Amino acid sequence: MDATTLLRETLTLTERAPGRVILGIAGAPGAGKSTLAEHLVAAAAERLGPGAAAYVPMDGWHLSNLQLDRLGLTNRKGSEPSFDGWGFAALLRRLREEGDEPVYAPGYSRTLHEPVAALHVVEPAARLVVTEGNYLAVGEGPWPAARACLDALWFLDTPEAVREERLHGRHTSTGFTAEAARAWVAGNDRPNGELVTATRDACDRVITVDGPLDSP
């Protein structure tokens, strides 16, 4: 993956628009979306200045474990209905308004296994916001409203075997046994990934992973 080219394309988006630019990165679970998004934000901030680039992940809009239990979705955590997509879309609309006050956004704690309020902040001077999530290109429910707030939507296409190996490692690192991790990947992550992969061609650009992320 040529991070230098991706950074150049990201900065070009900010040059073409007079106001704030919101770039979305979609992709199946384990594709590396957060790694790429954080990398682009850090590199863009070096060039645009402090506070000029911000990261706002969709993962902060996971429903709480309490709500998942109420809805019978505990075993489908991470699936499309286990997110507050309408809340996420409302946040993106607010970010488009470019107010004079900072906007705080939730994040997700892999230690607590819960969303946490105000983990991320978008300063008023932010020219670039990078968001990422599985379902940004889904064509129904709240996701078209979220997509309408994006200036561009990229799809990160990572081989299934690579993604599932990462997911297995992620789950075992947070307390799953190896057997439970394999079962969760097969029963939850894999069908989620199939839904997301079907949206690949609806994105503006497909980034094919052919190696580790390099430095711009």
Tab-separated table of C-alpha atoms in Angstrom:
chain	number	residue	atom	x	y	z
A	1	MET	CA	0.000	0.000	0.000
A	2	ASP	CA	1.492	3.309	-1.093
A	3	ALA	CA	0.765	5.638	1.831
A	4	THR	CA	2.493	8.551	0.100
A	5	THR	CA	0.020	8.412	-2.786
A	6	LEU	CA	-2.940	8.105	-0.410
A	7	LEU	CA	-1.763	11.095	1.599
A	8	ARG	CA	-1.318	13.133	-1.571
A	9	GLU	CA	-4.857	12.242	-2.660
A	10	THR	CA	-6.178	13.150	0.798
A	11	LEU	CA	-4.498	16.552	0.754
A	12	THR	CA	-5.789	17.133	-2.777
A	13	LEU	CA	-9.339	16.750	-1.431
A	14	THR	CA	-8.713	19.589	1.023
A	15	GLU	CA	-7.273	21.787	-1.736
A	16	ARG	CA	-10.323	21.337	-3.951
A	17	ALA	CA	-12.897	22.303	-1.299
A	18	PRO	CA	-13.135	25.697	0.417
A	19	GLY	CA	-14.363	24.314	3.735
A	20	ARG	CA	-13.984	21.206	5.846
A	21	VAL	CA	-13.522	17.898	4.016
A	22	ILE	CA	-14.784	14.577	5.390
A	23	LEU	CA	-13.149	11.442	3.994
A	24	GLY	CA	-14.699	8.047	4.722
A	25	ILE	CA	-12.928	4.692	4.642
A	26	ALA	CA	-15.116	1.583	4.415
A	27	GLY	CA	-14.028	-2.019	4.592
A	28	ALA	CA	-14.770	-5.370	6.173
A	29	PRO	CA	-13.847	-6.141	9.804
A	30	GLY	CA	-10.087	-6.454	10.212
A	31	ALA	CA	-9.278	-4.675	6.941
A	32	GLY	CA	-7.046	-2.105	8.657
A	33	LYS	CA	-9.366	0.882	8.395
A	34	SER	CA	-8.458	2.463	11.720
A	35	THR	CA	-4.733	2.018	11.088
A	36	LEU	CA	-4.998	3.737	7.716
A	37	ALA	CA	-7.263	6.515	9.020
A	38	GLU	CA	-5.006	7.321	11.977
A	39	HIS	CA	-1.959	7.249	9.716
A	40	LEU	CA	-3.521	9.696	7.252
A	41	VAL	CA	-4.662	12.052	10.022
A	42	ALA	CA	-1.234	12.121	11.671
A	43	ALA	CA	0.554	12.685	8.353
A	44	ALA	CA	-1.937	15.358	7.236
A	45	ALA	CA	-1.598	17.197	10.562
A	46	GLU	CA	2.162	17.425	10.024
A	47	ARG	CA	1.525	19.287	6.779
A	48	LEU	CA	-1.622	21.254	7.619
A	49	GLY	CA	-0.805	22.148	11.211
A	50	PRO	CA	-2.005	21.204	14.724
A	51	GLY	CA	-5.747	20.646	14.972
A	52	ALA	CA	-6.209	20.779	11.208
A	53	ALA	CA	-6.924	17.045	10.848
A	54	ALA	CA	-9.108	14.823	13.040
A	55	TYR	CA	-10.086	11.168	13.336
A	56	VAL	CA	-13.716	10.208	14.068
A	57	PRO	CA	-14.363	6.435	13.914
A	58	MET	CA	-17.800	4.911	13.483
A	59	ASP	CA	-16.974	2.421	16.259
A	60	GLY	CA	-17.920	5.031	18.859
A	61	TRP	CA	-21.507	4.474	17.788
A	62	HIS	CA	-21.620	0.847	18.907
A	63	LEU	CA	-24.698	0.319	21.038
A	64	SER	CA	-23.837	-0.256	24.688
A	65	ASN	CA	-23.803	-3.806	26.019
A	66	LEU	CA	-26.967	-2.945	27.967
A	67	GLN	CA	-28.805	-2.035	24.751
A	68	LEU	CA	-27.418	-5.040	22.881
A	69	ASP	CA	-28.758	-7.303	25.615
A	70	ARG	CA	-32.146	-5.561	25.491
A	71	LEU	CA	-32.327	-6.015	21.716
A	72	GLY	CA	-31.063	-9.598	21.694
A	73	LEU	CA	-27.935	-8.598	19.760
A	74	THR	CA	-25.250	-9.581	22.262
A	75	ASN	CA	-23.992	-12.374	20.001
A	76	ARG	CA	-24.115	-10.089	16.949
A	77	LYS	CA	-22.024	-7.236	18.307
A	78	GLY	CA	-20.387	-5.470	15.392
A	79	SER	CA	-23.214	-6.335	12.992
A	80	GLU	CA	-25.019	-3.571	11.118
A	81	PRO	CA	-28.016	-3.305	13.517
A	82	SER	CA	-25.698	-3.137	16.552
A	83	PHE	CA	-24.723	0.470	15.710
A	84	ASP	CA	-26.582	3.747	16.196
A	85	GLY	CA	-26.228	4.668	12.549
A	86	TRP	CA	-28.648	7.582	12.800
A	87	GLY	CA	-26.601	9.084	15.624
A	88	PHE	CA	-23.453	8.691	13.546
A	89	ALA	CA	-25.099	10.408	10.569
A	90	ALA	CA	-26.220	13.270	12.830
A	91	LEU	CA	-22.638	13.716	14.048
A	92	LEU	CA	-21.362	13.915	10.463
A	93	ARG	CA	-23.994	16.526	9.640
A	94	ARG	CA	-22.849	18.544	12.638
A	95	LEU	CA	-19.244	18.288	11.475
A	96	ARG	CA	-20.286	19.676	8.107
A	97	GLU	CA	-21.586	22.823	9.797
A	98	GLU	CA	-18.090	23.924	10.896
A	99	GLY	CA	-19.135	25.743	14.067
A	100	ASP	CA	-16.953	27.843	16.330
A	101	GLU	CA	-16.812	25.234	19.095
A	102	PRO	CA	-15.016	21.878	19.253
A	103	VAL	CA	-17.084	18.803	18.479
A	104	TYR	CA	-16.535	15.819	20.752
A	105	ALA	CA	-17.184	12.335	19.411
A	106	PRO	CA	-17.394	8.930	21.112
A	107	GLY	CA	-14.890	6.147	20.620
A	108	TYR	CA	-14.781	2.462	21.465
A	109	SER	CA	-12.713	0.882	24.235
A	110	ARG	CA	-11.450	-2.629	23.530
A	111	THR	CA	-10.585	-2.840	27.225
A	112	LEU	CA	-14.070	-1.986	28.474
A	113	HIS	CA	-15.788	-3.482	25.404
A	114	GLU	CA	-18.048	-0.432	25.425
A	115	PRO	CA	-18.366	2.907	23.619
A	116	VAL	CA	-16.914	5.824	25.581
A	117	ALA	CA	-18.096	9.423	25.226
A	118	ALA	CA	-15.829	12.227	23.998
A	119	LEU	CA	-12.731	10.164	23.208
A	120	HIS	CA	-12.199	12.186	20.027
A	121	VAL	CA	-12.351	15.904	19.318
A	122	VAL	CA	-12.666	17.900	16.106
A	123	GLU	CA	-11.353	21.419	16.568
A	124	PRO	CA	-13.087	24.318	14.785
A	125	ALA	CA	-9.972	24.775	12.626
A	126	ALA	CA	-10.070	21.192	11.331
A	127	ARG	CA	-9.857	21.163	7.540
A	128	LEU	CA	-9.870	17.378	7.287
A	129	VAL	CA	-11.904	14.771	9.147
A	130	VAL	CA	-11.252	11.099	8.429
A	131	THR	CA	-13.929	8.643	9.505
A	132	GLU	CA	-14.011	4.903	8.991
A	133	GLY	CA	-16.409	2.044	9.510
A	134	ASN	CA	-17.759	-1.161	8.110
A	135	TYR	CA	-21.086	0.045	6.795
A	136	LEU	CA	-20.434	3.455	5.249
A	137	ALA	CA	-21.369	2.264	1.745
A	138	VAL	CA	-24.470	0.266	2.694
A	139	GLY	CA	-27.387	1.534	0.621
A	140	GLU	CA	-30.230	1.378	3.144
A	141	GLY	CA	-31.125	2.400	6.678
A	142	PRO	CA	-29.137	5.316	8.131
A	143	TRP	CA	-26.047	4.779	6.017
A	144	PRO	CA	-27.029	6.806	2.919
A	145	ALA	CA	-27.590	9.793	5.246
A	146	ALA	CA	-24.055	9.322	6.595
A	147	ARG	CA	-22.632	8.855	3.095
A	148	ALA	CA	-24.242	12.117	1.960
A	149	CYS	CA	-22.003	13.968	4.426
A	150	LEU	CA	-18.790	12.561	2.937
A	151	ASP	CA	-16.719	14.273	0.263
A	152	ALA	CA	-15.204	10.935	-0.732
A	153	LEU	CA	-15.567	7.303	0.300
A	154	TRP	CA	-12.743	4.823	-0.166
A	155	PHE	CA	-12.911	1.050	0.245
A	156	LEU	CA	-9.993	-0.797	1.834
A	157	ASP	CA	-9.874	-4.228	0.189
A	158	THR	CA	-7.856	-6.683	2.298
A	159	PRO	CA	-7.697	-10.461	1.668
A	160	GLU	CA	-10.108	-12.449	3.817
A	161	ALA	CA	-7.372	-14.698	5.221
A	162	VAL	CA	-5.406	-11.651	6.423
A	163	ARG	CA	-8.490	-10.064	7.952
A	164	GLU	CA	-9.552	-13.201	9.783
A	165	GLU	CA	-6.085	-13.783	11.184
A	166	ARG	CA	-6.104	-10.239	12.559
A	167	LEU	CA	-9.578	-10.684	14.003
A	168	HIS	CA	-8.612	-13.936	15.690
A	169	GLY	CA	-5.630	-12.203	17.282
A	170	ARG	CA	-7.783	-9.237	18.313
A	171	HIS	CA	-10.319	-11.454	20.046
A	172	THR	CA	-7.786	-13.629	21.865
A	173	SER	CA	-5.966	-10.511	23.072
A	174	THR	CA	-9.169	-9.326	24.753
A	175	GLY	CA	-9.906	-12.552	26.635
A	176	PHE	CA	-11.414	-15.000	24.138
A	177	THR	CA	-10.084	-18.543	24.092
A	178	ALA	CA	-8.686	-19.605	20.731
A	179	GLU	CA	-11.769	-21.759	20.126
A	180	ALA	CA	-14.188	-18.970	21.084
A	181	ALA	CA	-12.312	-16.529	18.839
A	182	ARG	CA	-12.587	-18.879	15.856
A	183	ALA	CA	-16.311	-19.335	16.519
A	184	TRP	CA	-16.879	-15.567	16.771
A	185	VAL	CA	-15.005	-14.934	13.520
A	186	ALA	CA	-16.965	-17.633	11.693
A	187	GLY	CA	-20.381	-16.793	13.145
A	188	ASN	CA	-20.242	-13.005	13.332
A	189	ASP	CA	-17.243	-11.323	11.703
A	190	ARG	CA	-17.422	-13.361	8.513
A	191	PRO	CA	-21.089	-12.634	7.673
A	192	ASN	CA	-20.526	-8.972	8.565
A	193	GLY	CA	-17.568	-8.969	6.198
A	194	GLU	CA	-19.618	-10.495	3.398
A	195	LEU	CA	-22.208	-7.728	3.728
A	196	VAL	CA	-19.533	-5.051	3.657
A	197	THR	CA	-17.557	-6.564	0.779
A	198	ALA	CA	-20.728	-6.472	-1.321
A	199	THR	CA	-20.613	-2.653	-1.068
A	200	ARG	CA	-17.085	-2.420	-2.503
A	201	ASP	CA	-18.112	-1.171	-5.940
A	202	ALA	CA	-20.358	1.527	-4.455
A	203	CYS	CA	-17.286	3.397	-3.155
A	204	ASP	CA	-15.427	6.137	-5.003
A	205	ARG	CA	-12.055	4.402	-4.864
A	206	VAL	CA	-10.839	0.892	-3.996
A	207	ILE	CA	-7.513	0.539	-2.200
A	208	THR	CA	-6.132	-2.957	-2.617
A	209	VAL	CA	-3.861	-4.099	0.184
A	210	ASP	CA	-0.740	-5.740	-1.200
A	211	GLY	CA	1.604	-5.261	1.744
A	212	PRO	CA	2.090	-3.401	5.011
A	213	LEU	CA	1.375	0.301	5.318
A	214	ASP	CA	4.488	2.310	4.583
A	215	SER	CA	5.335	5.866	5.630
A	216	PRO	CA	4.774	8.945	3.453
